[in-house]
């Protein structure tokens, strides 16, 4: 494909994904009409898409999210490699605030560990040990994903372009200094309407959430970007995502980090 044709396709992909998010409707996989979409172009579309939402909502990029960092999620979505996306400030749900399901397409909830970095991280070559040193604190978190693709059916590059299905996120204000924690061994209990739906440990994230942060620093370096100190990073779903509907209450409990509940209306 010539670069002009690729630029036109990128514009088309961007407007398709923006319209689907704004109008709350599903679209077909980009790969159906654009199988050659590559990773670099997909991350470039993601960045433009996020900046368009940020401009519309007069908000800011508030952090970074990892996706597909657990075996559970990689199997659920049939994509075997991690991805990253950007968090949008206006999409944060305050603790105790209900989530209106009607504002979304087909949302699912995921239990996550959120961290805040305490040092700059610049790849390539960042090791898990260096990343671990750069984790300042950790909190209990939940992401609400809402793929713009029909039935959450997407390819690796599709989901990158769609800002990794990011929709809403909620992070407990209770932050625990990382030096008091071994993130790998923190037990996780995920409940819906009072029933346990899944359990996990921090090590579900690539063996150690610090490995996830190192992966992120090295992947962002491929795009000429680094992670400044003070960045909020959602490290990815620890278990399968579950569908949520009005009336549901989902709850994540993580050892030492406490509990976070979300009521859907
Ligand atoms: C992609 C986003 C995955 C996670 O935490 O693994 C993600 C999807 O499953 O739609 O956010
Ligand atoms: Mg997630």
PDB file of N, CA, C and O in Angstrom, residues 80-132:
ATOM      1  N   UNK A  80      -1.892 -12.991  22.323  1.00  0.00           N
ATOM      2  CA  UNK A  80      -0.864 -13.522  23.218  1.00  0.00           C
ATOM      3  C   UNK A  80       0.229 -12.559  23.610  1.00  0.00           C
ATOM      4  O   UNK A  80       1.282 -12.970  24.084  1.00  0.00           O
ATOM      5  N   UNK A  81       0.003 -11.262  23.440  1.00  0.00           N
ATOM      6  CA  UNK A  81       1.066 -10.297  23.710  1.00  0.00           C
ATOM      7  C   UNK A  81       0.494  -9.104  24.473  1.00  0.00           C
ATOM      8  O   UNK A  81      -0.622  -8.675  24.171  1.00  0.00           O
ATOM      9  N   UNK A  82       1.251  -8.519  25.403  1.00  0.00           N
ATOM     10  CA  UNK A  82       0.734  -7.330  26.092  1.00  0.00           C
ATOM     11  C   UNK A  82       0.585  -6.128  25.147  1.00  0.00           C
ATOM     12  O   UNK A  82       1.184  -6.099  24.067  1.00  0.00           O
ATOM     13  N   UNK A  83      -0.190  -5.177  25.592  1.00  0.00           N
ATOM     14  CA  UNK A  83      -0.435  -3.931  24.851  1.00  0.00           C
ATOM     15  C   UNK A  83      -0.498  -2.797  25.881  1.00  0.00           C
ATOM     16  O   UNK A  83      -0.622  -3.064  27.074  1.00  0.00           O
ATOM     17  N   UNK A  84      -0.403  -1.551  25.429  1.00  0.00           N
ATOM     18  CA  UNK A  84      -0.648  -0.453  26.379  1.00  0.00           C
ATOM     19  C   UNK A  84      -1.584   0.580  25.753  1.00  0.00           C
ATOM     20  O   UNK A  84      -1.707   0.682  24.530  1.00  0.00           O
ATOM     21  N   UNK A  85      -2.237   1.321  26.643  1.00  0.00           N
ATOM     22  CA  UNK A  85      -3.143   2.390  26.214  1.00  0.00           C
ATOM     23  C   UNK A  85      -2.991   3.574  27.158  1.00  0.00           C
ATOM     24  O   UNK A  85      -2.158   3.556  28.065  1.00  0.00           O
ATOM     25  N   UNK A  86      -3.804   4.597  26.948  1.00  0.00           N
ATOM     26  CA  UNK A  86      -3.682   5.828  27.733  1.00  0.00           C
ATOM     27  C   UNK A  86      -4.961   6.041  28.546  1.00  0.00           C
ATOM     28  O   UNK A  86      -6.063   5.781  28.056  1.00  0.00           O
ATOM     29  N   UNK A  87      -4.795   6.517  29.774  1.00  0.00           N
ATOM     30  CA  UNK A  87      -5.949   6.809  30.635  1.00  0.00           C
ATOM     31  C   UNK A  87      -6.365   8.255  30.422  1.00  0.00           C
ATOM     32  O   UNK A  87      -5.518   9.151  30.362  1.00  0.00           O
ATOM     33  N   UNK A  88      -7.665   8.474  30.338  1.00  0.00           N
ATOM     34  CA  UNK A  88      -8.216   9.816  30.109  1.00  0.00           C
ATOM     35  C   UNK A  88      -8.805  10.316  31.435  1.00  0.00           C
ATOM     36  O   UNK A  88      -9.605   9.609  32.071  1.00  0.00           O
ATOM     37  N   UNK A  89      -8.387  11.520  31.837  1.00  0.00           N
ATOM     38  CA  UNK A  89      -8.759  12.050  33.154  1.00  0.00           C
ATOM     39  C   UNK A  89     -10.250  12.039  33.433  1.00  0.00           C
ATOM     40  O   UNK A  89     -10.689  11.632  34.511  1.00  0.00           O
ATOM     41  N   UNK A  90     -11.048  12.456  32.450  1.00  0.00           N
ATOM     42  CA  UNK A  90     -12.496  12.563  32.647  1.00  0.00           C
ATOM     43  C   UNK A  90     -13.180  11.200  32.759  1.00  0.00           C
ATOM     44  O   UNK A  90     -14.360  11.125  33.084  1.00  0.00           O
ATOM     45  N   UNK A  91     -12.465  10.119  32.498  1.00  0.00           N
ATOM     46  CA  UNK A  91     -13.056   8.763  32.539  1.00  0.00           C
ATOM     47  C   UNK A  91     -12.845   8.075  33.883  1.00  0.00           C
ATOM     48  O   UNK A  91     -13.182   6.915  34.058  1.00  0.00           O
ATOM     49  N   UNK A  92     -12.272   8.809  34.816  1.00  0.00           N
ATOM     50  CA  UNK A  92     -12.035   8.264  36.157  1.00  0.00           C
ATOM     51  C   UNK A  92     -13.358   8.253  36.923  1.00  0.00           C
ATOM     52  O   UNK A  92     -14.100   9.240  36.887  1.00  0.00           O
ATOM     53  N   UNK A  93     -13.650   7.154  37.603  1.00  0.00           N
ATOM     54  CA  UNK A  93     -14.845   7.070  38.458  1.00  0.00           C
ATOM     55  C   UNK A  93     -14.367   7.241  39.894  1.00  0.00           C
ATOM     56  O   UNK A  93     -13.488   6.505  40.348  1.00  0.00           O
ATOM     57  N   UNK A  94     -14.928   8.225  40.605  1.00  0.00           N
ATOM     58  CA  UNK A  94     -14.543   8.414  42.005  1.00  0.00           C
ATOM     59  C   UNK A  94     -15.077   7.256  42.841  1.00  0.00           C
ATOM     60  O   UNK A  94     -16.126   6.687  42.509  1.00  0.00           O
ATOM     61  N   UNK A  95     -14.400   6.961  43.939  1.00  0.00           N
ATOM     62  CA  UNK A  95     -14.861   5.898  44.836  1.00  0.00           C
ATOM     63  C   UNK A  95     -16.264   6.239  45.318  1.00  0.00           C
ATOM     64  O   UNK A  95     -16.512   7.350  45.767  1.00  0.00           O
ATOM     65  N   UNK A  96     -17.183   5.283  45.203  1.00  0.00           N
ATOM     66  CA  UNK A  96     -18.550   5.505  45.659  1.00  0.00           C
ATOM     67  C   UNK A  96     -19.483   6.011  44.577  1.00  0.00           C
ATOM     68  O   UNK A  96     -20.700   5.936  44.714  1.00  0.00           O
ATOM     69  N   UNK A  97     -18.924   6.521  43.489  1.00  0.00           N
ATOM     70  CA  UNK A  97     -19.761   7.034  42.385  1.00  0.00           C
ATOM     71  C   UNK A  97     -20.304   5.838  41.585  1.00  0.00           C
ATOM     72  O   UNK A  97     -19.546   4.919  41.265  1.00  0.00           O
ATOM     73  N   UNK A  98     -21.620   5.813  41.270  1.00  0.00           N
ATOM     74  CA  UNK A  98     -22.131   4.671  40.502  1.00  0.00           C
ATOM     75  C   UNK A  98     -21.754   4.771  39.019  1.00  0.00           C
ATOM     76  O   UNK A  98     -21.420   5.850  38.530  1.00  0.00           O
ATOM     77  N   UNK A  99     -21.809   3.645  38.329  1.00  0.00           N
ATOM     78  CA  UNK A  99     -21.497   3.617  36.888  1.00  0.00           C
ATOM     79  C   UNK A  99     -22.796   3.426  36.114  1.00  0.00           C
ATOM     80  O   UNK A  99     -23.509   2.435  36.318  1.00  0.00           O
ATOM     81  N   UNK A 100     -23.101   4.371  35.225  1.00  0.00           N
ATOM     82  CA  UNK A 100     -24.316   4.265  34.397  1.00  0.00           C
ATOM     83  C   UNK A 100     -24.006   3.382  33.179  1.00  0.00           C
ATOM     84  O   UNK A 100     -23.270   3.778  32.271  1.00  0.00           O
ATOM     85  N   UNK A 101     -24.568   2.186  33.191  1.00  0.00           N
ATOM     86  CA  UNK A 101     -24.291   1.219  32.112  1.00  0.00           C
ATOM     87  C   UNK A 101     -24.793   1.761  30.766  1.00  0.00           C
ATOM     88  O   UNK A 101     -24.201   1.485  29.716  1.00  0.00           O
ATOM     89  N   UNK A 102     -25.868   2.559  30.808  1.00  0.00           N
ATOM     90  CA  UNK A 102     -26.437   3.075  29.544  1.00  0.00           C
ATOM     91  C   UNK A 102     -25.480   4.028  28.825  1.00  0.00           C
ATOM     92  O   UNK A 102     -25.678   4.332  27.648  1.00  0.00           O
ATOM     93  N   UNK A 103     -24.425   4.495  29.517  1.00  0.00           N
ATOM     94  CA  UNK A 103     -23.473   5.386  28.858  1.00  0.00           C
ATOM     95  C   UNK A 103     -22.401   4.604  28.093  1.00  0.00           C
ATOM     96  O   UNK A 103     -21.503   5.193  27.502  1.00  0.00           O
ATOM     97  N   UNK A 104     -22.520   3.269  28.112  1.00  0.00           N
ATOM     98  CA  UNK A 104     -21.477   2.423  27.517  1.00  0.00           C
ATOM     99  C   UNK A 104     -22.094   1.441  26.508  1.00  0.00           C
ATOM    100  O   UNK A 104     -23.311   1.347  26.379  1.00  0.00           O
ATOM    101  N   UNK A 105     -21.236   0.705  25.783  1.00  0.00           N
ATOM    102  CA  UNK A 105     -21.723  -0.198  24.730  1.00  0.00           C
ATOM    103  C   UNK A 105     -22.013  -1.596  25.311  1.00  0.00           C
ATOM    104  O   UNK A 105     -23.155  -2.058  25.306  1.00  0.00           O
ATOM    105  N   UNK A 106     -20.998  -2.265  25.816  1.00  0.00           N
ATOM    106  CA  UNK A 106     -21.127  -3.633  26.359  1.00  0.00           C
ATOM    107  C   UNK A 106     -19.999  -3.838  27.375  1.00  0.00           C
ATOM    108  O   UNK A 106     -19.096  -4.657  27.163  1.00  0.00           O
ATOM    109  N   UNK A 107     -20.071  -3.071  28.490  1.00  0.00           N
ATOM    110  CA  UNK A 107     -18.929  -3.011  29.403  1.00  0.00           C
ATOM    111  C   UNK A 107     -18.614  -4.302  30.157  1.00  0.00           C
ATOM    112  O   UNK A 107     -19.507  -5.104  30.424  1.00  0.00           O
ATOM    113  N   UNK A 108     -17.337  -4.436  30.492  1.00  0.00           N
ATOM    114  CA  UNK A 108     -16.873  -5.534  31.345  1.00  0.00           C
ATOM    115  C   UNK A 108     -15.959  -4.936  32.408  1.00  0.00           C
ATOM    116  O   UNK A 108     -15.270  -3.942  32.153  1.00  0.00           O
ATOM    117  N   UNK A 109     -15.934  -5.573  33.582  1.00  0.00           N
ATOM    118  CA  UNK A 109     -15.089  -5.094  34.682  1.00  0.00           C
ATOM    119  C   UNK A 109     -13.888  -6.015  34.865  1.00  0.00           C
ATOM    120  O   UNK A 109     -13.985  -7.230  34.657  1.00  0.00           O
ATOM    121  N   UNK A 110     -12.774  -5.409  35.268  1.00  0.00           N
ATOM    122  CA  UNK A 110     -11.527  -6.153  35.477  1.00  0.00           C
ATOM    123  C   UNK A 110     -10.863  -5.697  36.778  1.00  0.00           C
ATOM    124  O   UNK A 110     -10.743  -4.484  37.007  1.00  0.00           O
ATOM    125  N   UNK A 111     -10.387  -6.646  37.610  1.00  0.00           N
ATOM    126  CA  UNK A 111      -9.639  -6.268  38.808  1.00  0.00           C
ATOM    127  C   UNK A 111      -8.178  -5.993  38.444  1.00  0.00           C
ATOM    128  O   UNK A 111      -7.571  -6.769  37.695  1.00  0.00           O
ATOM    129  N   UNK A 112      -7.635  -4.890  38.959  1.00  0.00           N
ATOM    130  CA  UNK A 112      -6.260  -4.534  38.598  1.00  0.00           C
ATOM    131  C   UNK A 112      -5.507  -3.964  39.806  1.00  0.00           C
ATOM    132  O   UNK A 112      -6.114  -3.492  40.764  1.00  0.00           O
ATOM    133  N   UNK A 113      -4.191  -3.965  39.700  1.00  0.00           N
ATOM    134  CA  UNK A 113      -3.333  -3.243  40.646  1.00  0.00           C
ATOM    135  C   UNK A 113      -2.861  -1.989  39.921  1.00  0.00           C
ATOM    136  O   UNK A 113      -2.338  -2.080  38.807  1.00  0.00           O
ATOM    137  N   UNK A 114      -3.082  -0.824  40.533  1.00  0.00           N
ATOM    138  CA  UNK A 114      -2.572   0.432  39.961  1.00  0.00           C
ATOM    139  C   UNK A 114      -1.318   0.817  40.743  1.00  0.00           C
ATOM    140  O   UNK A 114      -1.254   0.599  41.959  1.00  0.00           O
ATOM    141  N   UNK A 115      -0.340   1.369  40.058  1.00  0.00           N
ATOM    142  CA  UNK A 115       0.863   1.839  40.737  1.00  0.00           C
ATOM    143  C   UNK A 115       1.111   3.300  40.372  1.00  0.00           C
ATOM    144  O   UNK A 115       0.559   3.800  39.374  1.00  0.00           O
ATOM    145  N   UNK A 116       1.917   3.964  41.183  1.00  0.00           N
ATOM    146  CA  UNK A 116       2.407   5.298  40.826  1.00  0.00           C
ATOM    147  C   UNK A 116       3.927   5.205  40.838  1.00  0.00           C
ATOM    148  O   UNK A 116       4.511   4.678  41.799  1.00  0.00           O
ATOM    149  N   UNK A 117       4.560   5.675  39.773  1.00  0.00           N
ATOM    150  CA  UNK A 117       6.023   5.567  39.700  1.00  0.00           C
ATOM    151  C   UNK A 117       6.677   6.680  40.528  1.00  0.00           C
ATOM    152  O   UNK A 117       6.122   7.775  40.685  1.00  0.00           O
ATOM    153  N   UNK A 118       7.868   6.368  41.033  1.00  0.00           N
ATOM    154  CA  UNK A 118       8.596   7.344  41.862  1.00  0.00           C
ATOM    155  C   UNK A 118       9.901   7.781  41.198  1.00  0.00           C
ATOM    156  O   UNK A 118      10.629   8.603  41.743  1.00  0.00           O
ATOM    157  N   UNK A 119      10.215   7.187  40.041  1.00  0.00           N
ATOM    158  CA  UNK A 119      11.431   7.558  39.303  1.00  0.00           C
ATOM    159  C   UNK A 119      11.108   7.554  37.824  1.00  0.00           C
ATOM    160  O   UNK A 119      10.210   6.831  37.391  1.00  0.00           O
ATOM    161  N   UNK A 120      11.884   8.317  37.049  1.00  0.00           N
ATOM    162  CA  UNK A 120      11.735   8.273  35.594  1.00  0.00           C
ATOM    163  C   UNK A 120      12.200   6.907  35.092  1.00  0.00           C
ATOM    164  O   UNK A 120      13.164   6.361  35.611  1.00  0.00           O
ATOM    165  N   UNK A 121      11.507   6.389  34.094  1.00  0.00           N
ATOM    166  CA  UNK A 121      11.942   5.140  33.461  1.00  0.00           C
ATOM    167  C   UNK A 121      12.076   5.378  31.965  1.00  0.00           C
ATOM    168  O   UNK A 121      11.116   5.790  31.307  1.00  0.00           O
ATOM    169  N   UNK A 122      13.251   5.105  31.461  1.00  0.00           N
ATOM    170  CA  UNK A 122      13.528   5.324  30.037  1.00  0.00           C
ATOM    171  C   UNK A 122      14.107   4.025  29.465  1.00  0.00           C
ATOM    172  O   UNK A 122      15.184   3.605  29.879  1.00  0.00           O
ATOM    173  N   UNK A 123      13.362   3.379  28.551  1.00  0.00           N
ATOM    174  CA  UNK A 123      13.906   2.210  27.870  1.00  0.00           C
ATOM    175  C   UNK A 123      14.785   2.657  26.723  1.00  0.00           C
ATOM    176  O   UNK A 123      14.952   3.862  26.511  1.00  0.00           O
ATOM    177  N   UNK A 124      15.393   1.757  25.945  1.00  0.00           N
ATOM    178  CA  UNK A 124      15.273   0.298  26.089  1.00  0.00           C
ATOM    179  C   UNK A 124      16.171  -0.237  27.203  1.00  0.00           C
ATOM    180  O   UNK A 124      16.968   0.498  27.774  1.00  0.00           O
ATOM    181  N   UNK A 125      16.010  -1.514  27.487  1.00  0.00           N
ATOM    182  CA  UNK A 125      16.910  -2.209  28.401  1.00  0.00           C
ATOM    183  C   UNK A 125      16.507  -2.096  29.866  1.00  0.00           C
ATOM    184  O   UNK A 125      17.271  -2.486  30.740  1.00  0.00           O
ATOM    185  N   UNK A 126      15.304  -1.562  30.159  1.00  0.00           N
ATOM    186  CA  UNK A 126      14.868  -1.487  31.564  1.00  0.00           C
ATOM    187  C   UNK A 126      14.601  -2.914  32.068  1.00  0.00           C
ATOM    188  O   UNK A 126      13.897  -3.689  31.420  1.00  0.00           O
ATOM    189  N   UNK A 127      15.185  -3.264  33.215  1.00  0.00           N
ATOM    190  CA  UNK A 127      14.989  -4.603  33.799  1.00  0.00           C
ATOM    191  C   UNK A 127      13.853  -4.551  34.823  1.00  0.00           C
ATOM    192  O   UNK A 127      13.469  -3.471  35.300  1.00  0.00           O
ATOM    193  N   UNK A 128      13.372  -5.742  35.203  1.00  0.00           N
ATOM    194  CA  UNK A 128      12.320  -5.813  36.225  1.00  0.00           C
ATOM    195  C   UNK A 128      12.828  -5.233  37.547  1.00  0.00           C
ATOM    196  O   UNK A 128      12.070  -4.582  38.267  1.00  0.00           O
ATOM    197  N   UNK A 129      14.103  -5.453  37.855  1.00  0.00           N
ATOM    198  CA  UNK A 129      14.658  -4.904  39.109  1.00  0.00           C
ATOM    199  C   UNK A 129      14.626  -3.378  39.090  1.00  0.00           C
ATOM    200  O   UNK A 129      14.260  -2.743  40.082  1.00  0.00           O
ATOM    201  N   UNK A 130      15.006  -2.801  37.949  1.00  0.00           N
ATOM    202  CA  UNK A 130      14.960  -1.327  37.843  1.00  0.00           C
ATOM    203  C   UNK A 130      13.520  -0.826  37.925  1.00  0.00           C
ATOM    204  O   UNK A 130      13.236   0.182  38.579  1.00  0.00           O
ATOM    205  N   UNK A 131      12.607  -1.540  37.288  1.00  0.00           N
ATOM    206  CA  UNK A 131      11.196  -1.128  37.321  1.00  0.00           C
ATOM    207  C   UNK A 131      10.661  -1.224  38.753  1.00  0.00           C
ATOM    208  O   UNK A 131       9.947  -0.336  39.222  1.00  0.00           O
ATOM    209  N   UNK A 132      11.037  -2.291  39.465  1.00  0.00           N
ATOM    210  CA  UNK A 132      10.562  -2.477  40.844  1.00  0.00           C
ATOM    211  C   UNK A 132      10.993  -1.307  41.717  1.00  0.00           C
ATOM    212  O   UNK A 132      10.230  -0.797  42.533  1.00  0.00           O
TER     213      UNK A 132
END
